[in-house]
Amino acid sequence: MIAEARSLGRDARVEGADVVVVGTGAGGGMAMHDLALRGLSVVALEEGERHLPATFDQREDSMIPRLFQEMGGRTTHDHAIRVLQGRGVGGSTVHNTNLCKRTPPEILDLWAREHGVAGAGERDLRAVFESVERDLSVSEIPEASRNANNRILERGVRALGVRGGALSHNRVGCQGSGFCELGCFYDAKQNSAKVLVPRAVEAGARLFVGARVTRVLHDGRRVLGVAADALDDNGRVVSRFTVPARAVVLSASATASAALAIASDLPDPFGRAGRGLRLHPGAAVAGFFDERVEGWKGIPQSYECTELLDFAKGSDRRVWITTVFAHPIGAATNLPGFGAAHSATMRRYAHMAILTAMVHDESEGRVTVAADGAPELRYEMREGDREQLAAGLRLGARLLLAAGAREVIVPGTPLVRVTSDRGADAIVADLARPHAMPISSVHPLGTMSLGDDPRRSVVKSTGEHHAVRGLFVLDGSLFPTSIGVPPQISIYAFARHLAPHVADAASRGD
Amino acid sequence: MGLAALVATARRVVPGRRGARTHLGELVALSEAEARVVDAIAARLVAADDAPGSPPFPTPAETRVVEAVDKAIATLRPSVRRDVFALLAWVEHLAPFTRGHLRPFTELAPHEQDALLAGMATSALGDLRAGFEGLKSLVAMGHYRDPRVWAAIGYDGPLVPRGAAGGR
């Protein structure tokens, strides 16, 4: 059953739930799916709407407000980093570019060794990763589907003799339209919304959309359920309702799950909730080619350069390079300058190739709660991370030049123009200071981290809150550090890995 | 100057009633005076280049940028909306003064407006740079959604019709 929360009526009480799942992205969708298929009575609450792919019209001005939190305008509190997070059934899996990479074994080892995470080593998770990849139809992106932008990256990698290769994805029936980040009209994404939520509903899960959870109900030792607002189409509160349950799963993302935990006054003697925010901050470098690239066509990301990516602790190679492309509004926003000069640059849009450098970040931010109840993201890149970003952009510039670019730009203040290998040295860490160049994040992580030491973590290795029995976190909040790769497979896998503990808690009912 | 100071300033100079039918369109969030500021900013931010033989860029008036920006502002969180109103008040009333002008932004010559906007874009103050980027983002959203702009940049656009796309 899928219903609008506002149909519940005033002060309703939704009875009969073993488990309430808050959010329906990668973590929430997997939790719904696995718990419902185990026979538990699951109620899932989703703040946004249920998206129908047939209404995805491939236009930025109509899709970005629908698919993204805060209409796509969410930023860190100082507005220095744009943070793109999904909204609605499927969460960020509706707009993401479907990249599928497992959590690096070095990261899992680090969590076991230094963060007290038990039972989540590479061997423990291997079968989980395999089952997730099977359920989501993960496969390597065929070479024939590599678009011109990605071929340019491949050409650059080969010319410089650096490390790179093909990426994997979870698409079936892809038409190569290139509008993935605006939702897939062709419904080719094998994501939470398409694969997991429908199966969960078929197995008996009840999903309420337009339902914003305002508080986790608890007595300080045990979870009791949740309180939520029912919203109208404009996001206005029309009524309130509660869902009592023996177990509650927070899967609202590293920003909203932490904000909800803080707003719910959960016991937190060591002040850990909301801390440890990682963003994988990224920025772009653009190359101009004689030939038309038309980077908006085809699968946006199908090739990577991992030359500067090493997951060992303390590594000085912590930046991942891949392709990125934006439709006109995004491109115009991010290209430098304004007026006639900017319009002239936009004339060359079809001749641009764009790469992004994404930092496997060591900077730690924090989620707090704004006066209006929304998550507030406090994060400042440390010098080391700024240097990593600059190193990634320097290599990106060299890759583009090696692939035949006439000119490369980094849209910072000041604007950096590069036409020679040596010229790339002008790309320095200072460019990554706040507001000097467009920096964005699509992977907020951390904030409710795993670990068996309550002084350093919020939830146990089982995903259950250290102090409140029956309260679980199953989303990207769990990760004690940055993971340096796109996180969807890690989030799906940890939700599947920990879901049996939720089932146990819901069954024991203590 | 922080955003708090901008907000305080804006409260003293908020120009007129918000939401009105004007020559710039039927407004939801902006006052007519604020809409005029957005109109003037848009005219500079997306000014067309001189490219003989290429498809011309439409003007922001033709792409109805003000209406799109107004609609977008109406959907922002109230705290962010207040910041945008404050920023518009700052651009119109205070920024010209800081550059020695005794007239508001909307009455400056185009080259004076450009100098003021360039000053914001490269300001040592992060809030002003963020404010510039925010305005640019809103104007780009209003302008670059238009198929005539797509023709000017060689973008062949979406493969399905605008709005509810219907069955596949």
XYZ file of C-alpha atoms in Angstrom:
678
model
C 0.000 0.000 0.000
C 1.265 3.460 -0.931
C -0.753 6.422 0.362
C -0.495 10.140 1.009
C 0.085 10.770 4.713
C -2.520 13.525 4.637
C -5.171 10.880 3.996
C -4.617 9.650 7.563
C -6.587 12.506 9.113
C -5.873 14.640 12.160
C -3.893 13.141 15.061
C -4.044 9.672 13.547
C -2.209 6.750 15.055
C -0.929 4.183 12.577
C -1.210 0.854 14.361
C 0.347 -2.518 13.829
C 3.895 -1.639 12.818
C 6.796 -3.790 13.924
C 9.228 -1.365 12.317
C 9.064 2.215 11.082
C 11.551 3.126 8.343
C 12.252 6.841 7.930
C 13.285 7.612 4.348
C 13.254 5.498 1.182
C 16.647 6.057 -0.464
C 19.284 3.347 -0.766
C 19.280 2.560 2.969
C 15.553 2.918 3.620
C 14.543 1.078 0.461
C 16.776 -1.854 1.369
C 15.520 -1.850 4.972
C 11.888 -1.854 3.796
C 12.604 -4.609 1.327
C 14.539 -6.975 3.536
C 12.339 -6.509 6.617
C 9.042 -6.823 4.725
C 10.284 -9.956 2.952
C 11.113 -11.413 6.367
C 7.444 -11.032 7.231
C 7.663 -8.010 9.504
C 4.991 -5.353 9.468
C 6.826 -2.352 8.016
C 5.629 1.242 7.830
C 7.853 3.533 5.751
C 7.590 7.314 5.845
C 8.874 9.491 3.006
C 8.871 13.267 3.141
C 8.780 13.793 -0.619
C 6.550 12.574 -3.389
C 6.335 9.291 -5.251
C 7.996 10.033 -8.578
C 6.610 8.545 -11.754
C 9.331 8.195 -14.410
C 6.837 9.024 -17.179
C 6.651 12.553 -15.741
C 10.441 13.121 -15.795
C 10.586 15.751 -18.533
C 14.393 16.107 -18.823
C 14.360 19.833 -17.998
C 16.486 21.258 -15.234
C 14.017 23.959 -14.190
C 11.217 21.471 -13.637
C 13.140 18.419 -12.384
C 15.685 19.885 -9.993
C 13.041 21.389 -7.657
C 11.174 18.074 -7.709
C 14.061 15.689 -7.158
C 16.363 17.588 -4.800
C 16.247 18.799 -1.221
C 15.639 22.536 -0.884
C 14.911 22.732 -4.630
C 18.575 21.944 -5.328
C 19.741 24.948 -3.327
C 21.055 23.184 -0.217
C 24.520 24.363 0.783
C 26.853 24.262 3.723
C 25.984 26.954 6.280
C 28.485 29.393 4.741
C 27.102 28.697 1.223
C 30.603 27.596 0.137
C 29.683 24.044 -0.932
C 26.512 23.066 -2.745
C 25.119 19.802 -1.362
C 22.849 17.868 -3.702
C 20.578 15.357 -2.006
C 17.521 13.592 -3.293
C 13.960 13.977 -2.110
C 11.053 11.624 -2.656
C 10.669 7.868 -2.985
C 14.052 6.466 -3.940
C 15.960 9.430 -2.469
C 19.235 10.157 -4.219
C 19.057 6.903 -6.187
C 16.541 8.617 -8.483
C 18.955 11.314 -9.678
C 22.350 9.682 -9.181
C 24.481 8.499 -12.065
C 24.252 4.841 -11.028
C 27.915 4.266 -10.290
C 28.499 1.015 -8.459
C 31.654 0.461 -6.434
C 32.055 -1.605 -3.301
C 33.424 -0.090 -0.104
C 37.209 -0.354 -0.510
C 38.650 -3.200 1.628
C 41.239 -0.789 3.078
C 38.398 1.357 4.412
C 36.630 -1.630 5.969
C 39.929 -2.669 7.591
C 40.429 0.843 8.943
C 36.966 0.848 10.481
C 37.636 -2.501 12.153
C 41.093 -1.514 13.359
C 40.577 2.040 14.514
C 36.847 2.606 14.869
C 35.750 -0.554 16.663
C 33.442 -1.726 13.875
C 32.930 -5.474 14.312
C 31.749 -8.017 11.758
C 31.985 -5.753 8.716
C 35.235 -6.795 7.078
C 35.608 -7.580 3.419
C 34.937 -11.287 3.992
C 31.886 -10.575 6.152
C 30.377 -8.381 3.466
C 31.366 -10.229 0.316
C 28.146 -12.208 0.021
C 26.132 -9.098 0.885
C 27.793 -7.092 -1.882
C 27.189 -9.935 -4.322
C 23.503 -10.154 -3.454
C 23.051 -6.385 -3.683
C 24.741 -6.313 -7.077
C 22.545 -9.184 -8.231
C 19.329 -7.535 -7.043
C 20.257 -4.229 -8.680
C 21.564 -5.795 -11.921
C 25.044 -4.271 -11.597
C 27.264 -4.674 -14.653
C 30.239 -3.005 -16.297
C 29.228 -0.195 -18.613
C 29.891 -1.498 -22.140
C 32.592 0.282 -24.097
C 30.080 0.904 -26.867
C 28.096 3.079 -24.440
C 31.041 5.350 -23.659
C 30.155 8.880 -24.755
C 32.545 11.454 -26.201
C 33.284 13.077 -22.827
C 34.294 9.721 -21.338
C 36.304 8.777 -24.414
C 38.275 11.965 -23.928
C 39.093 10.935 -20.351
C 40.087 7.475 -21.572
C 42.280 9.050 -24.262
C 43.952 11.268 -21.677
C 44.562 8.344 -19.322
C 46.178 6.319 -22.098
C 48.250 9.245 -23.349
C 49.661 9.986 -19.898
C 50.021 6.313 -18.965
C 48.145 6.749 -15.691
C 45.728 4.403 -13.939
C 42.146 4.326 -15.168
C 39.348 2.065 -16.303
C 35.702 1.381 -16.967
C 32.994 1.939 -14.371
C 30.047 -0.263 -13.450
C 26.404 0.756 -13.168
C 22.915 -0.458 -12.296
C 20.966 0.333 -15.460
C 18.965 -2.049 -17.635
C 17.412 -0.856 -20.882
C 19.415 2.375 -20.930
C 18.573 4.542 -23.950
C 21.717 6.663 -23.597
C 19.687 9.866 -23.419
C 22.078 11.497 -20.945
C 19.390 12.881 -18.623
C 20.202 10.571 -15.692
C 20.658 13.386 -13.190
C 17.158 14.669 -13.926
C 15.554 11.263 -13.345
C 15.214 8.529 -15.962
C 12.121 8.885 -18.157
C 12.894 5.424 -19.542
C 12.893 3.873 -16.043
C 16.214 2.141 -16.709
C 17.666 2.759 -13.253
C 17.563 -0.374 -11.136
C 17.324 1.646 -7.945
C 15.519 1.723 -4.650
C 12.373 3.233 -6.183
C 12.127 0.716 -9.006
C 13.464 -2.496 -7.504
C 13.207 -2.442 -3.714
C 10.223 -0.314 -2.705
C 7.713 -2.050 -5.018
C 8.796 -5.498 -3.814
C 8.530 -4.336 -0.205
C 5.018 -2.983 -0.805
C 4.046 -6.206 -2.524
C 5.251 -8.046 0.586
C 2.952 -5.924 2.749
C 4.947 -2.810 3.649
C 2.857 0.349 4.016
C 4.439 3.483 2.555
C 3.189 6.971 3.370
C 4.500 9.815 1.228
C 4.324 13.490 2.161
C 5.260 12.400 5.693
C 7.928 14.406 7.494
C 9.103 12.739 10.702
C 9.595 15.367 13.381
C 10.592 13.278 16.353
C 11.744 9.827 17.353
C 9.573 8.841 20.327
C 11.519 7.166 23.143
C 11.753 6.936 26.913
C 15.519 7.402 27.032
C 16.190 3.652 26.967
C 13.822 2.222 24.400
C 12.330 3.491 21.166
C 8.550 3.849 21.066
C 7.874 5.006 17.506
C 7.847 8.293 15.623
C 5.789 11.479 15.379
C 5.341 13.006 11.931
C 3.697 15.808 9.978
C 1.530 15.114 6.965
C 2.257 17.607 4.189
C 0.284 19.001 1.281
C 1.699 19.344 -2.243
C 3.386 22.613 -1.273
C 5.081 21.148 1.777
C 2.711 22.788 4.262
C 1.724 20.831 7.363
C -1.903 19.728 7.182
C -2.041 17.291 10.117
C 0.086 15.330 12.541
C 0.213 11.620 13.235
C 2.199 9.029 15.171
C 3.396 5.535 14.395
C 4.136 3.369 17.443
C 6.646 0.595 16.744
C 9.109 -1.702 18.471
C 11.894 -0.687 16.128
C 12.674 2.511 14.226
C 15.152 2.744 11.347
C 16.616 6.138 10.466
C 17.418 6.144 6.739
C 16.916 9.795 5.954
C 20.544 10.459 4.953
C 23.622 11.709 6.754
C 22.052 15.131 7.090
C 18.419 14.447 7.978
C 18.963 11.355 10.145
C 21.402 13.282 12.329
C 19.143 16.336 12.482
C 16.239 14.126 13.516
C 18.318 12.414 16.196
C 19.394 15.770 17.606
C 15.870 17.214 17.495
C 14.564 14.114 19.295
C 16.785 14.665 22.362
C 18.192 11.161 22.229
C 20.698 10.397 24.984
C 24.092 11.491 23.658
C 26.480 11.777 26.603
C 29.538 12.214 24.403
C 27.942 14.644 21.960
C 28.537 12.429 18.930
C 25.281 12.855 16.984
C 25.870 15.001 13.907
C 29.671 14.907 14.158
C 31.988 13.399 11.574
C 30.246 14.821 8.491
C 32.160 14.035 5.306
C 31.160 15.470 1.931
C 33.485 14.095 -0.771
C 33.814 17.693 -2.018
C 34.381 18.001 -5.744
C 35.108 20.621 -8.389
C 35.377 20.670 -12.155
C 37.912 21.422 -14.862
C 36.733 22.062 -18.426
C 38.582 21.548 -21.702
C 37.663 23.073 -25.062
C 38.059 20.920 -28.165
C 37.919 21.645 -31.883
C 35.371 18.902 -32.406
C 31.870 18.843 -30.988
C 31.825 16.782 -27.781
C 28.146 17.174 -26.856
C 28.866 15.861 -23.391
C 25.206 15.979 -22.410
C 24.507 12.966 -24.622
C 24.957 9.381 -23.483
C 25.801 7.863 -20.114
C 27.357 10.734 -18.158
C 29.993 8.754 -16.243
C 31.474 5.524 -17.573
C 35.255 5.892 -17.118
C 37.489 6.855 -14.198
C 41.053 7.816 -13.419
C 42.314 6.370 -10.139
C 45.925 7.494 -10.452
C 45.603 9.713 -7.378
C 43.420 7.427 -5.300
C 44.971 5.293 -2.601
C 42.841 4.255 0.356
C 45.676 3.620 2.802
C 45.414 5.737 5.913
C 47.499 8.899 5.709
C 47.829 8.605 1.945
C 48.680 11.751 0.033
C 46.673 10.445 -2.948
C 43.088 11.003 -2.030
C 41.347 12.260 -5.098
C 39.183 10.474 -7.648
C 38.819 11.777 -11.184
C 35.921 11.055 -13.458
C 33.765 12.800 -16.001
C 30.893 15.107 -15.233
C 28.596 17.130 -17.402
C 25.786 19.579 -16.838
C 22.791 20.590 -18.869
C 22.610 24.302 -19.794
C 21.448 25.784 -16.479
C 24.079 23.908 -14.502
C 26.773 24.758 -17.028
C 25.863 28.455 -17.117
C 25.853 28.604 -13.328
C 29.278 27.031 -13.011
C 31.154 28.598 -15.910
C 33.041 31.710 -14.851
C 32.107 35.338 -15.261
C 28.979 36.976 -16.586
C 27.651 39.099 -19.412
C 28.861 38.971 -22.997
C 32.066 37.098 -22.130
C 30.056 34.408 -20.327
C 27.638 34.145 -23.254
C 30.616 33.728 -25.583
C 31.920 30.889 -23.391
C 28.493 29.260 -23.459
C 28.628 29.348 -27.277
C 31.432 26.771 -26.913
C 29.254 24.507 -24.727
C 29.040 21.756 -27.344
C 32.850 21.701 -27.617
C 33.524 21.269 -23.918
C 34.643 18.165 -22.056
C 34.453 18.298 -18.276
C 36.193 16.267 -15.598
C 35.624 16.366 -11.876
C 38.022 15.774 -9.016
C 36.378 14.426 -5.857
C 38.261 14.362 -2.580
C 38.311 11.343 -0.249
C 38.098 13.877 2.550
C 39.674 13.983 5.971
C 37.914 17.224 6.921
C 35.185 16.611 9.481
C 32.086 18.746 9.605
C 28.988 18.658 11.701
C 25.229 18.606 11.223
C 23.230 20.823 13.564
C 19.574 21.821 13.493
C 18.498 25.234 12.194
C 15.759 27.257 13.881
C 13.248 26.008 11.303
C 14.189 22.389 12.045
C 16.150 21.831 8.822
C 19.625 20.287 8.886
C 22.421 22.838 8.990
C 25.740 21.658 7.559
C 28.887 23.060 9.106
C 31.936 22.016 7.135
C 35.191 23.636 6.189
C 37.791 21.976 3.992
C 41.137 21.546 5.696
C 44.283 22.614 3.898
C 45.202 18.990 3.139
C 41.901 18.405 1.380
C 42.212 21.657 -0.558
C 45.620 20.476 -1.741
C 44.114 17.156 -2.804
C 41.421 18.940 -4.782
C 44.015 21.098 -6.504
C 46.137 18.020 -7.306
C 43.102 16.344 -8.846
C 42.264 19.391 -10.940
C 45.899 19.675 -12.092
C 45.864 16.079 -13.295
C 42.418 16.671 -14.811
C 43.805 19.608 -16.783
C 46.722 17.499 -18.006
C 44.409 14.656 -19.015
C 42.287 17.046 -21.075
C 45.331 18.585 -22.740
C 46.759 15.132 -23.460
C 43.431 14.218 -25.055
C 43.658 17.201 -27.395
C 42.047 20.148 -25.617
C 43.070 23.546 -27.004
C 42.511 25.216 -23.691
C 41.512 24.172 -20.194
C 39.859 26.333 -17.551
C 39.250 26.019 -13.843
C 36.322 28.328 -13.107
C 37.773 29.920 -9.996
C 38.492 33.411 -8.756
C 40.881 34.168 -10.314
C 39.996 32.191 -13.431
C 42.788 29.795 -14.374
C 43.427 29.205 -18.082
C 45.796 26.386 -18.984
C 47.195 25.661 -22.424
C 50.313 23.693 -21.531
C 51.277 20.920 -19.172
C 53.374 23.311 -17.122
C 50.526 25.827 -16.991
C 48.561 23.392 -14.852
C 50.852 24.303 -11.947
C 48.768 27.472 -11.588
C 45.992 25.334 -10.120
C 46.766 25.662 -6.435
C 45.027 24.882 -3.154
C 44.096 28.509 -2.581
C 41.499 28.149 -5.349
C 39.572 25.823 -3.067
C 39.103 28.416 -0.331
C 35.431 29.186 0.372
C 33.578 30.896 -2.496
C 36.600 30.967 -4.804
C 35.308 28.245 -7.139
C 32.148 26.157 -7.453
C 32.519 23.198 -5.104
C 29.779 20.652 -4.680
C 28.992 17.495 -2.803
C 26.731 14.642 -3.782
C 27.855 12.235 -1.055
C 27.252 13.518 2.480
C 28.371 10.765 4.871
C 29.132 10.195 8.554
C 27.276 11.975 11.440
C 25.810 8.866 13.183
C 28.772 6.589 12.955
C 29.211 2.907 13.659
C 31.500 1.548 16.343
C 31.463 -0.305 19.612
C 32.881 2.596 21.647
C 30.081 5.011 22.635
C 32.623 7.757 23.182
C 33.453 7.747 19.476
C 30.288 6.506 17.781
C 26.510 6.836 17.885
C 25.435 3.305 16.996
C 26.869 -0.129 17.749
C 28.301 -2.411 15.097
C 24.772 -3.822 14.775
C 23.469 -0.397 13.726
C 21.519 -0.048 16.998
C 21.810 3.155 19.010
C 24.165 2.880 21.973
C 21.564 4.084 24.473
C 18.121 3.599 22.918
C 17.146 -0.011 22.245
C 15.274 -0.609 19.017
C 16.553 2.541 17.304
C 18.719 1.843 14.254
C 20.533 3.866 11.634
C 20.791 2.347 8.139
C 22.108 4.967 5.740
C 25.272 6.867 4.841
C 25.352 8.349 8.345
C 26.892 5.094 9.522
C 30.303 5.483 7.967
C 33.054 6.449 10.420
C 35.190 7.983 7.664
C 34.974 9.067 4.060
C 34.924 6.098 1.689
C 36.360 7.773 -1.424
C 33.985 6.058 -3.849
C 30.342 6.676 -4.828
C 28.458 5.391 -1.787
C 25.226 3.873 -3.063
C 26.427 0.260 -3.072
C 27.982 0.707 0.386
C 24.702 2.097 1.731
C 22.573 -0.635 0.162
C 25.017 -3.260 1.470
C 25.249 -1.967 5.036
C 21.450 -1.734 5.204
C 21.213 -5.369 4.093
C 24.039 -6.391 6.430
C 22.376 -4.787 9.476
C 18.690 -5.423 8.696
C 18.688 -8.813 10.535
C 19.538 -6.967 13.766
C 16.522 -4.715 13.222
C 14.371 -7.797 12.691
C 15.677 -9.303 15.935
C 14.930 -6.127 17.873
C 11.435 -5.861 16.415
C 10.740 -9.480 17.233
C 12.088 -9.440 20.769
C 10.024 -6.355 21.602
C 11.841 -5.719 24.878
C 29.666 42.436 6.452
C 27.743 39.293 7.350
C 24.343 38.256 6.152
C 22.867 39.304 9.500
C 23.941 42.861 8.802
C 22.501 42.635 5.291
C 19.212 41.425 6.712
C 19.162 44.271 9.204
C 19.788 46.705 6.368
C 17.095 45.162 4.224
C 14.542 45.558 6.963
C 15.050 49.292 6.765
C 14.726 49.503 3.004
C 12.291 46.747 2.011
C 10.678 48.307 -1.028
C 6.939 47.942 -1.236
C 4.361 45.218 -1.162
C 5.368 41.703 -2.141
C 3.318 39.833 -4.728
C 1.791 42.137 -7.297
C 0.764 42.269 -10.946
C 3.423 44.327 -12.723
C 4.792 44.898 -16.189
C 7.447 42.299 -15.255
C 4.798 39.652 -14.644
C 2.470 38.473 -11.906
C 4.739 38.329 -8.868
C 4.478 35.862 -6.015
C 7.397 36.668 -3.734
C 9.010 39.896 -4.914
C 7.801 43.449 -4.663
C 7.718 45.470 -7.870
C 10.819 47.381 -6.754
C 12.695 44.146 -6.042
C 11.585 42.764 -9.398
C 13.089 45.818 -11.094
C 16.406 45.094 -9.347
C 16.312 41.469 -10.540
C 15.481 42.675 -14.045
C 18.462 45.034 -14.053
C 20.828 42.393 -12.657
C 19.640 39.821 -15.220
C 20.191 42.269 -18.075
C 23.869 42.428 -17.155
C 24.462 38.803 -16.084
C 23.151 37.262 -19.301
C 23.946 40.095 -21.698
C 24.357 38.670 -25.191
C 27.695 38.398 -26.948
C 28.367 39.795 -30.390
C 28.532 36.752 -32.649
C 27.533 37.607 -36.203
C 26.119 34.655 -38.078
C 25.281 32.691 -34.925
C 21.751 32.266 -33.600
C 21.091 35.294 -31.365
C 20.576 35.002 -27.617
C 17.118 36.204 -26.581
C 17.020 38.936 -23.939
C 16.187 38.068 -20.306
C 12.964 40.021 -20.792
C 12.056 37.646 -23.621
C 12.889 34.584 -21.533
C 10.898 36.063 -18.611
C 13.733 35.697 -16.142
C 12.101 37.878 -13.485
C 9.005 35.704 -13.319
C 11.110 32.542 -13.041
C 13.320 34.029 -10.330
C 10.274 35.271 -8.425
C 8.715 31.823 -8.540
C 11.938 30.190 -7.380
C 12.337 32.625 -4.488
C 8.802 31.829 -3.366
C 9.808 28.194 -2.848
C 12.944 28.878 -0.798
C 13.106 28.285 2.933
C 11.949 31.477 4.702
C 15.396 32.137 6.157
C 17.038 31.864 2.721
C 14.285 33.999 1.177
C 15.034 36.749 3.697
C 18.713 36.583 2.730
C 17.800 37.027 -0.953
C 15.616 40.069 -0.200
C 18.464 41.502 1.858
C 20.903 40.903 -0.956
C 18.665 42.678 -3.476
C 18.346 45.638 -1.129
C 22.113 45.699 -0.722
C 22.730 45.631 -4.477
C 20.182 48.362 -5.125
C 20.893 50.767 -2.297
C 24.215 50.146 -0.576
C 26.579 48.644 -3.142
C 26.436 51.714 -5.441
C 27.218 53.939 -2.465
C 30.315 51.872 -1.627
C 31.605 52.628 -5.148
C 30.938 56.350 -4.944
C 27.604 56.464 -6.758
C 24.709 58.456 -5.374
C 22.135 56.615 -7.498
C 20.656 53.150 -6.982
C 21.824 50.180 -9.050
C 18.811 50.328 -11.365
C 19.750 53.886 -12.372
C 23.428 53.230 -13.088
C 24.865 52.956 -16.580
C 25.475 49.372 -17.795
C 29.255 49.674 -17.430
C 28.805 50.922 -13.849
C 26.481 48.016 -13.083
C 29.023 45.594 -14.567
C 31.786 47.033 -12.401
C 29.649 46.659 -9.307
C 28.734 43.035 -10.110
C 32.360 42.200 -10.929
C 33.319 43.687 -7.569
C 30.882 41.357 -5.840
C 32.121 38.324 -7.800
C 35.715 38.927 -6.730
C 35.100 40.508 -3.330
C 37.336 39.618 -0.427
C 34.131 39.020 1.525
C 32.860 35.474 1.160
C 29.253 36.547 1.751
C 29.343 38.880 -1.229
C 30.922 36.276 -3.497
C 28.264 33.800 -2.331
C 25.594 36.424 -2.953
C 26.840 36.984 -6.487
C 26.884 33.246 -7.187
C 23.368 32.937 -5.791
C 22.062 35.698 -8.070
C 23.865 34.215 -11.049
C 22.384 30.809 -10.304
C 18.830 32.202 -10.103
C 19.199 34.197 -13.323
C 20.808 31.268 -15.173
C 17.893 29.079 -14.120
C 15.441 31.612 -15.537
C 17.303 32.214 -18.797
C 18.935 28.930 -19.781
C 15.647 26.981 -19.619
C 14.533 28.652 -22.858
C 14.805 26.751 -26.167
C 15.925 29.966 -27.937
C 18.939 30.074 -25.598
C 19.570 26.389 -26.279
C 19.669 27.163 -30.010
C 22.255 29.882 -29.360
C 24.584 27.461 -27.549
C 24.033 24.463 -29.807
C 22.141 22.344 -27.275
C 19.517 20.154 -28.878
C 17.608 19.698 -25.661
C 15.263 17.196 -24.091
C 13.827 14.246 -25.966
C 10.373 14.425 -24.387
C 7.801 17.244 -24.174
C 7.688 19.662 -21.247
C 5.401 18.722 -18.383
C 3.763 15.361 -17.797
C 5.457 13.278 -20.400
C 2.808 10.592 -20.598
C 3.360 6.945 -21.447
C 6.438 5.447 -22.964
